[in-house]
Every structure is written in C-alpha cells, then in structure tokens.
C-alpha cells in the first residue's frame, strides 16, 4: 500500500471519529435541554408590593410541569423581597425552587397602589429589557396588597394568573378598562404629551373585582382614580369602544329616583314594595353599538388650552320598563335625558383628570403636533390643570328590541 492510500485511510478514520464526537455532543446537549425544560418553573402571575424597609416584595404563582408519577401540574405561591424586582425574583425566589425560573408564561403584572406611586418605568426597567419576558403581560394596579390577589383560591385547575387574565379580558370587552400591557405602556412612559391610565383592581372576599381606572402622571400613580362608570366614559372620550358597552342610569326627573332618604313614618313601610317597583321603572339600560367622535384642541391668547370632544352614540335599548317606546316623544325624551346625564358625568370625569394632573386623552400630544412653538415654551404640568374641557355627548336610540 502506498503512502497516498495510507493517508486517505487515516483521514477517513479521523472524519468518522469527529462525526461520532459531534453526534455524542448533540445527543448529550439535547438530553440536558430536555431535563431543563422538564424542571422549568413557570411563572403565571407576578405581584409587586413595598414593605416597611422600602424593599420590593415579589410574589409569584408557579406552575411546575407534571411527570410520570404526577400527571397534573402543581401550583404554589412563593414570596421574596429585595432592593429590586429582579433580585427578589431570580436570587431570592429562584433559590426556593428545584429548577430554573421561566417567565415566558407570565400573564399578569400586579402592582400595589403604594408601590405604584413610585417611578414605574424604573421598577419595570429590567422587564422591558428582557427578551424572555412576555411584553403582552397585562398590567394592573391593586388597592392594598397586590399579593392578596395572587393568594386567591384556584377554581378547578386554573391558576390565579389565568383567572385574573380572564377577568381583565372580560372587562376590556365590556369597555370598562383600557387594554394595558407591558408593550403598550412602555412608549407612553416616555411620551411627554400623554399619560397612561391603568386598570385598578381590588379584592372582595375570595374574588377580584374591577374598581375602575388609576390615573397616572409622569409614570406615577397620582392616587386619583375613576369609578367604573367614569372609566367607561373616559374610554368613549378616547374613542375606544369594546365588544359591548352597557350603560345603566336612573333617568327620573331629579336624577336620583325616589329611593333616597328615610321615611319618617313607619306606616309607610307597607308601600315599600310598590315604591321599589316604581323606582326600578326609572332606570334605563342601553348598549352602545357604534359611535362617532370628534376632538378639537385650540389655544386662547396663546396660553389657555380648550378641548372640545363630541360623541354621537348610537345605542340599542336593553331595558326601560316605564313607558311604551312606540311613541316618538318618549324616545326623544329618553335620548335627551341620557345625553344630558352623560354629558354632565363626562364633565365630572374630565374635572377629575385636571385634579389629578393626568392626561390620558393625549391633549399634550395634540399641542405638540399643531402648536409646537407654544408647546416648547409651556410648562405642561402647570398649564394642564387649567385646561377647559367641553365634552358633548348625544345619545340616539337606533334599536328598541322586539317589544315595540
């Protein structure tokens, strides 16, 4: 055998050996990857609180995957504290788990109202920077301790994160709260012409409840919030209409019905049932099916800001038991009463925005676009509370159901 054939055989042996080494490496790394996934501790909800030491208290609900011996996944709640959320999560919570932490399934990020008064952009900075954290996680503020909602008893196999996620999605669909995710609030945090508005939740017994919208200023919770009725009006003023929007109001002459105050004569108690029926007939419920919105922002004497928002709401009548709706005069009267009431409530809501110095309607953004020179010379935090809002809401009944 000559030297050329000897060299070729040696080269073939080396190639075969190298191939075996590569295959073994791939197989071993695949096994390690499989084992890592099997032991992965998935976070489904995160709650952030502030303790007396001004440390971040991070509470998470963990779902561990099942195994041959345990087919169903297990759930547990773990709490740890630290100077930052990341340290509390990865260094404190991570040391309590038998496996690496996975944040890709995190569905909700809950922040206590106390902690929300700090700079939320700094608090969530590591989350914004991480490619593994889901930017579609829903963000909400909680009255009291945020961890109180993580501790809710599970229904069936659902985690607290799944329960809260469905609750928030339902409220969004009903035009009760805005659609707020990590992805959506990130650019607003750094926008000088607009403030964010976050859903606010509270615990009632063993369930969570939507409590309106928290008003923000300069990436901090102002302490002011809108109740659920005002929250719906704010969303409509922004031009946001969910899958359904039911509005129920007492449309009696005095706007309050006859159920206020206490009777001075106990003999009148026999009429209580009759009065309740009469009071019930004073209520009307409509579902907004479409809307037309216009907004105008202008300056007076280069300083005073005026905002006029017109809403034309087309609605279907859901309930109104007082009169027959076949009469046009009755329809006109109902439309006028609802229009006047909603306009007055919208003025109260915009007044609350000024009191909180919160600009979720993006009035500053309009000034930046159309009055740039004045905007550059303006201290918006001083000017905005003096803004004149003029909301005008008109209701038109386009459907009365099959009764009339």
Coordinates of C-alpha atoms in Angstrom, one line a residue:
X1 CA 0.0 0.0 0.0
X2 CA 1.5 3.4 -1.0
X3 CA 1.7 6.5 1.1
X4 CA -1.3 8.1 -0.6
X5 CA -3.7 5.3 0.3
X6 CA -2.4 5.3 3.8
X7 CA -3.1 9.0 4.2
X8 CA -6.6 8.7 2.8
X9 CA -7.5 5.9 5.3
X10 CA -6.1 7.9 8.2
X11 CA -8.2 10.9 7.1
X12 CA -11.3 8.8 6.9
X13 CA -10.8 7.5 10.4
X14 CA -10.3 11.0 11.7
X15 CA -13.5 12.2 10.0
X16 CA -15.5 9.3 11.4
X17 CA -14.2 9.9 14.9
X18 CA -15.0 13.6 14.6
X19 CA -18.6 12.8 13.4
X20 CA -19.1 10.4 16.4
X21 CA -17.9 13.2 18.8
X22 CA -20.3 15.7 17.2
X23 CA -23.2 13.3 17.4
X24 CA -22.5 12.5 21.0
X25 CA -22.3 16.2 21.9
X26 CA -25.6 16.9 20.2
X27 CA -27.3 14.0 22.0
X28 CA -26.0 14.9 25.4
X29 CA -26.9 18.6 25.0
X30 CA -30.4 17.5 23.8
X31 CA -30.8 15.4 27.0
X32 CA -29.7 18.4 29.1
X33 CA -32.1 20.7 27.3
X34 CA -34.9 18.2 27.8
X35 CA -34.1 17.8 31.5
X36 CA -34.0 21.6 31.8
X37 CA -37.4 22.0 30.3
X38 CA -38.9 19.3 32.4
X39 CA -37.7 21.1 35.6
X40 CA -38.7 24.6 34.4
X41 CA -40.7 26.5 37.0
X42 CA -43.2 28.6 35.0
X43 CA -44.5 31.9 36.5
X44 CA -48.1 32.6 35.6
X45 CA -48.7 35.8 37.7
X46 CA -46.5 38.3 39.5
X47 CA -47.4 40.7 42.3
X48 CA -45.2 43.6 43.5
X49 CA -45.6 45.2 46.9
X50 CA -43.5 47.6 49.0
X51 CA -42.6 46.6 52.6
X52 CA -41.6 48.8 55.6
X53 CA -37.9 48.7 54.5
X54 CA -38.8 50.1 51.1
X55 CA -37.9 46.7 49.5
X56 CA -39.7 45.2 46.6
X57 CA -41.8 42.2 47.7
X58 CA -42.2 39.9 44.8
X59 CA -44.9 37.3 44.9
X60 CA -45.3 34.8 42.1
X61 CA -47.6 31.8 41.3
X62 CA -45.5 29.0 39.9
X63 CA -46.7 26.1 37.8
X64 CA -44.4 23.1 37.7
X65 CA -45.0 20.6 34.8
X66 CA -46.3 17.1 35.5
X67 CA -44.2 13.9 35.4
X68 CA -44.8 10.2 35.1
X69 CA -45.6 10.0 38.8
X70 CA -47.6 13.2 38.8
X71 CA -49.5 13.8 35.6
X72 CA -51.2 17.1 36.7
X73 CA -49.1 20.2 37.1
X74 CA -48.7 21.6 40.6
X75 CA -49.2 25.2 41.7
X76 CA -47.5 27.1 44.5
X77 CA -47.2 30.7 45.7
X78 CA -43.7 32.0 46.6
X79 CA -42.7 35.4 48.1
X80 CA -39.3 37.1 48.4
X81 CA -38.1 40.6 48.9
X82 CA -35.1 42.6 47.7
X83 CA -34.0 46.1 46.6
X84 CA -35.1 45.4 43.0
X85 CA -37.7 43.1 41.4
X86 CA -35.1 41.2 39.5
X87 CA -33.0 40.4 42.6
X88 CA -36.1 39.3 44.6
X89 CA -37.3 37.2 41.7
X90 CA -34.1 35.4 40.5
X91 CA -31.9 35.5 43.5
X92 CA -34.5 35.0 46.3
X93 CA -37.4 33.2 44.7
X94 CA -35.1 31.2 42.4
X95 CA -33.3 29.7 45.4
X96 CA -36.5 28.3 46.7
X97 CA -37.3 26.3 43.5
X98 CA -36.0 23.0 42.3
X99 CA -35.3 24.2 38.7
X100 CA -34.8 27.3 36.6
X101 CA -37.4 30.1 36.6
X102 CA -39.3 30.7 33.3
X103 CA -41.1 34.0 32.8
X104 CA -42.4 33.4 29.3
X105 CA -45.9 32.4 30.6
X106 CA -46.3 35.4 32.9
X107 CA -49.9 36.6 32.2
X108 CA -50.4 39.5 34.6
X109 CA -48.2 42.0 36.4
X110 CA -49.9 43.4 39.5
X111 CA -48.6 46.5 41.4
X112 CA -49.8 47.7 44.7
X113 CA -51.2 51.2 44.8
X114 CA -48.5 52.2 47.3
X115 CA -45.6 50.9 45.1
X116 CA -47.3 52.5 42.0
X117 CA -46.7 55.9 43.4
X118 CA -43.0 55.4 42.6
X119 CA -41.5 55.6 39.1
X120 CA -43.0 52.5 37.3
X121 CA -40.6 52.9 34.4
X122 CA -37.6 52.3 36.7
X123 CA -39.4 49.5 38.5
X124 CA -40.2 47.6 35.3
X125 CA -36.9 48.5 33.5
X126 CA -35.5 45.0 33.7
X127 CA -38.7 43.6 32.4
X128 CA -38.7 45.9 29.4
X129 CA -35.1 44.9 28.6
X130 CA -35.5 41.2 28.9
X131 CA -36.3 39.3 25.7
X132 CA -37.7 36.3 27.7
X133 CA -40.4 38.3 29.5
X134 CA -43.7 38.4 27.5
X135 CA -44.5 42.0 26.6
X136 CA -48.2 41.1 26.3
X137 CA -48.4 40.6 30.0
X138 CA -51.4 42.6 31.4
X139 CA -50.6 45.3 33.9
X140 CA -52.9 46.5 36.7
X141 CA -52.8 48.3 40.0
X142 CA -54.3 46.7 43.1
X143 CA -55.8 48.5 46.1
X144 CA -53.9 47.4 49.1
X145 CA -51.5 44.4 48.8
X146 CA -51.1 43.1 45.2
X147 CA -50.2 39.7 46.6
X148 CA -53.7 39.4 48.0
X149 CA -55.0 38.6 44.5
X150 CA -52.2 36.1 43.9
X151 CA -53.4 34.2 47.1
X152 CA -56.9 33.7 45.8
X153 CA -58.1 30.1 45.9
X154 CA -58.0 28.5 42.5
X155 CA -61.1 27.3 40.7
X156 CA -60.5 23.9 39.2
X157 CA -57.0 23.7 37.6
X158 CA -56.8 27.4 36.7
X159 CA -54.0 29.4 38.3
X160 CA -54.5 32.9 39.8
X161 CA -52.9 34.3 36.7
X162 CA -55.3 32.6 34.4
X163 CA -58.3 33.8 36.5
X164 CA -57.1 37.4 36.6
X165 CA -56.3 37.4 32.9
X166 CA -59.8 36.3 32.0
X167 CA -61.3 38.9 34.4
X168 CA -59.3 41.7 32.8
X169 CA -60.1 40.5 29.2
X170 CA -63.8 40.4 30.1
X171 CA -63.6 44.0 31.5
X172 CA -61.8 45.2 28.4
X173 CA -64.5 43.6 26.2
X174 CA -67.2 45.4 28.2
X175 CA -65.5 48.8 27.8
X176 CA -64.7 49.1 31.5
X177 CA -60.9 49.3 31.4
X178 CA -58.3 50.1 28.8
X179 CA -56.1 47.4 27.1
X180 CA -52.8 47.8 29.1
X181 CA -49.9 45.5 28.5
X182 CA -46.1 46.0 29.1
X183 CA -45.8 46.6 25.4
X184 CA -48.4 49.3 25.3
X185 CA -47.3 51.3 28.4
X186 CA -43.6 51.3 27.6
X187 CA -43.8 54.1 24.9
X188 CA -46.4 56.1 26.9
X189 CA -44.0 56.2 29.9
X190 CA -41.5 58.1 27.8
X191 CA -44.1 60.3 26.0
X192 CA -44.2 63.9 27.4
X193 CA -47.5 64.6 25.7
X194 CA -49.6 61.8 27.2
X195 CA -50.1 59.9 30.5
X196 CA -51.0 56.3 30.9
X197 CA -54.2 55.1 32.7
X198 CA -54.1 51.6 34.3
X199 CA -56.8 49.3 35.4
X200 CA -57.3 49.2 39.1
X201 CA -58.4 46.0 40.9
X202 CA -59.4 45.2 44.5
X203 CA -60.1 42.0 46.5
X204 CA -63.7 41.4 47.6
X205 CA -64.0 38.3 49.7
X206 CA -62.4 35.5 47.7
X207 CA -62.6 37.1 44.3
X208 CA -61.1 40.0 42.4
X209 CA -63.2 43.0 41.2
X210 CA -62.6 45.7 38.7
X211 CA -62.6 49.1 40.5
X212 CA -62.1 51.5 37.6
X213 CA -59.0 53.3 36.2
X214 CA -56.0 54.6 38.0
X215 CA -54.8 58.0 36.8
X216 CA -51.1 58.4 36.2
X217 CA -48.8 61.4 36.0
X218 CA -45.2 61.2 34.9
X219 CA -45.1 57.4 35.3
X220 CA -46.5 57.5 38.8
X221 CA -50.0 56.8 40.3
X222 CA -51.5 60.0 41.4
X223 CA -53.8 58.5 44.0
X224 CA -56.8 59.6 42.0
X225 CA -59.0 57.1 40.1
X226 CA -62.2 56.9 38.1
X227 CA -65.0 54.7 39.2
X228 CA -66.3 52.1 36.7
X229 CA -69.0 54.4 35.2
X230 CA -66.5 57.2 34.8
X231 CA -63.9 54.8 33.3
X232 CA -66.4 53.8 30.6
X233 CA -67.0 57.4 29.7
X234 CA -63.2 58.1 29.6
X235 CA -62.7 55.3 27.2
X236 CA -65.5 56.6 25.0
X237 CA -64.0 60.1 25.1
X238 CA -60.8 58.4 23.8
X239 CA -62.7 56.8 21.0
X240 CA -62.3 53.3 22.4
X241 CA -65.4 51.0 22.2
X242 CA -65.2 47.4 23.2
X243 CA -67.2 44.5 22.1
X244 CA -70.1 45.7 24.3
X245 CA -70.8 48.8 26.3
X246 CA -73.8 48.7 28.6
X247 CA -74.8 52.0 30.3
X248 CA -77.5 51.9 33.0
X249 CA -78.8 55.2 34.5
X250 CA -81.6 56.4 36.7
X251 CA -83.4 58.9 34.4
X252 CA -86.0 60.1 36.9
X253 CA -86.8 63.9 36.9
X254 CA -84.4 64.6 39.8
X255 CA -81.8 62.2 38.5
X256 CA -81.8 60.2 41.8
X257 CA -85.1 58.4 41.9
X258 CA -87.3 58.2 44.9
X259 CA -85.2 55.8 46.9
X260 CA -83.1 58.4 48.8
X261 CA -83.7 59.3 52.4
X262 CA -85.5 57.5 55.2
X263 CA -89.3 57.6 55.8
X264 CA -90.3 59.3 59.0
X265 CA -93.5 57.3 59.2
X266 CA -93.2 53.6 59.9
X267 CA -96.7 53.2 58.5
X268 CA -95.3 53.9 55.0
X269 CA -93.4 50.6 55.1
X270 CA -96.4 48.8 53.6
X271 CA -95.8 50.8 50.4
X272 CA -92.1 49.7 50.2
X273 CA -92.6 47.0 47.6
X274 CA -94.7 49.3 45.5
X275 CA -92.1 52.1 45.6
X276 CA -89.3 49.6 44.7
X277 CA -91.2 48.7 41.5
X278 CA -91.7 52.4 40.7
X279 CA -88.0 53.2 41.3
X280 CA -87.0 50.2 39.1
X281 CA -89.0 51.7 36.3
X282 CA -86.9 54.9 36.4
X283 CA -83.8 53.0 35.2
X284 CA -82.9 52.7 31.5
X285 CA -80.1 50.4 30.1
X286 CA -78.6 50.9 26.7
X287 CA -75.8 49.2 24.8
X288 CA -73.7 51.4 22.6
X289 CA -73.3 49.7 19.3
X290 CA -71.4 52.4 17.4
X291 CA -70.0 55.9 17.9
X292 CA -68.8 58.9 16.1
X293 CA -66.2 61.1 17.8
X294 CA -64.5 64.4 17.0
X295 CA -61.9 66.3 19.1
X296 CA -60.7 69.9 18.7
X297 CA -57.9 71.4 20.7
X298 CA -57.1 75.1 20.4
X299 CA -55.3 77.9 22.3
X300 CA -56.8 81.2 23.6
X301 CA -54.3 84.0 23.8
X302 CA -51.5 81.5 23.2
X303 CA -51.9 80.2 26.8
X304 CA -55.3 78.9 27.7
X305 CA -56.0 75.4 26.3
X306 CA -59.5 74.5 25.2
X307 CA -60.6 71.0 24.4
X308 CA -64.0 70.1 22.8
X309 CA -64.9 66.4 22.4
X310 CA -68.2 65.5 20.7
X311 CA -69.6 62.0 20.9
X312 CA -72.5 60.7 18.9
X313 CA -73.5 57.4 20.5
X314 CA -75.9 55.0 18.7
X315 CA -77.4 52.6 21.1
X316 CA -79.8 49.7 21.4
X317 CA -82.3 49.9 24.3
X318 CA -81.9 46.9 26.6
X319 CA -84.3 47.8 29.4
X320 CA -86.8 50.6 30.1
X321 CA -90.0 49.5 31.9
X322 CA -91.7 52.8 32.5
X323 CA -93.5 53.6 29.2
X324 CA -94.1 52.1 25.8
X325 CA -91.4 53.1 23.3
X326 CA -93.8 53.2 20.3
X327 CA -94.3 57.0 20.9
X328 CA -91.6 59.2 19.3
X329 CA -91.9 61.7 22.1
X330 CA -91.0 59.1 24.6
X331 CA -87.9 58.1 22.6
X332 CA -86.9 61.8 22.2
X333 CA -87.3 62.4 25.9
X334 CA -85.2 59.3 26.8
X335 CA -82.5 60.4 24.4
X336 CA -82.4 63.9 25.8
X337 CA -82.2 62.8 29.4
X338 CA -79.4 60.3 28.7
X339 CA -77.5 62.8 26.7
X340 CA -77.7 65.4 29.4
X341 CA -76.7 63.0 32.2
X342 CA -73.7 61.5 30.3
X343 CA -72.5 65.0 29.3
X344 CA -72.6 66.1 33.0
X345 CA -70.8 62.9 34.1
X346 CA -68.2 63.4 31.4
X347 CA -67.5 66.9 32.7
X348 CA -67.0 65.5 36.2
X349 CA -64.6 62.9 34.8
X350 CA -62.5 65.4 32.9
X351 CA -62.5 67.6 36.0
X352 CA -61.0 64.6 37.8
X353 CA -58.3 64.4 35.2
X354 CA -57.4 68.0 35.8
X355 CA -57.4 67.5 39.6
X356 CA -55.0 64.5 39.2
X357 CA -52.9 66.4 36.6
X358 CA -53.3 63.3 34.4
X359 CA -53.5 63.5 30.6
X360 CA -54.7 60.1 29.3
X361 CA -56.6 61.8 26.4
X362 CA -53.2 63.0 24.9
X363 CA -54.0 66.7 24.8
X364 CA -50.3 67.4 25.1
X365 CA -49.7 65.3 22.1
X366 CA -52.1 67.5 20.1
X367 CA -50.4 70.6 21.2
X368 CA -47.0 69.1 20.2
X369 CA -48.4 68.4 16.7
X370 CA -50.2 71.6 16.0
X371 CA -48.8 74.2 18.3
X372 CA -45.2 73.2 18.6
X373 CA -43.7 76.6 19.3
X374 CA -46.1 77.2 22.2
X375 CA -45.6 73.7 23.5
X376 CA -41.8 74.2 23.7
X377 CA -42.3 77.3 25.9
X378 CA -45.0 75.7 28.0
X379 CA -44.8 74.1 31.5
X380 CA -47.4 71.4 30.8
X381 CA -47.7 70.4 34.4
X382 CA -48.7 73.9 35.3
X383 CA -50.9 74.6 32.2
X384 CA -52.8 71.3 32.0
X385 CA -54.8 71.7 35.3
X386 CA -56.2 75.0 33.8
X387 CA -57.4 73.3 30.6
X388 CA -61.1 73.9 29.7
X389 CA -62.8 70.7 28.7
X390 CA -66.1 70.7 26.9
X391 CA -67.4 67.2 26.4
X392 CA -70.7 66.9 24.5
X393 CA -72.5 63.5 24.3
X394 CA -75.5 62.8 22.2
X395 CA -77.4 59.5 22.5
X396 CA -79.5 58.2 19.7
X397 CA -81.7 55.1 20.2
X398 CA -81.4 53.0 17.0
X399 CA -82.9 49.8 18.3
X400 CA -85.7 49.1 20.8
X401 CA -85.8 45.3 20.6
X402 CA -88.8 43.3 19.6
X403 CA -91.2 44.6 22.3
X404 CA -92.3 47.7 20.4

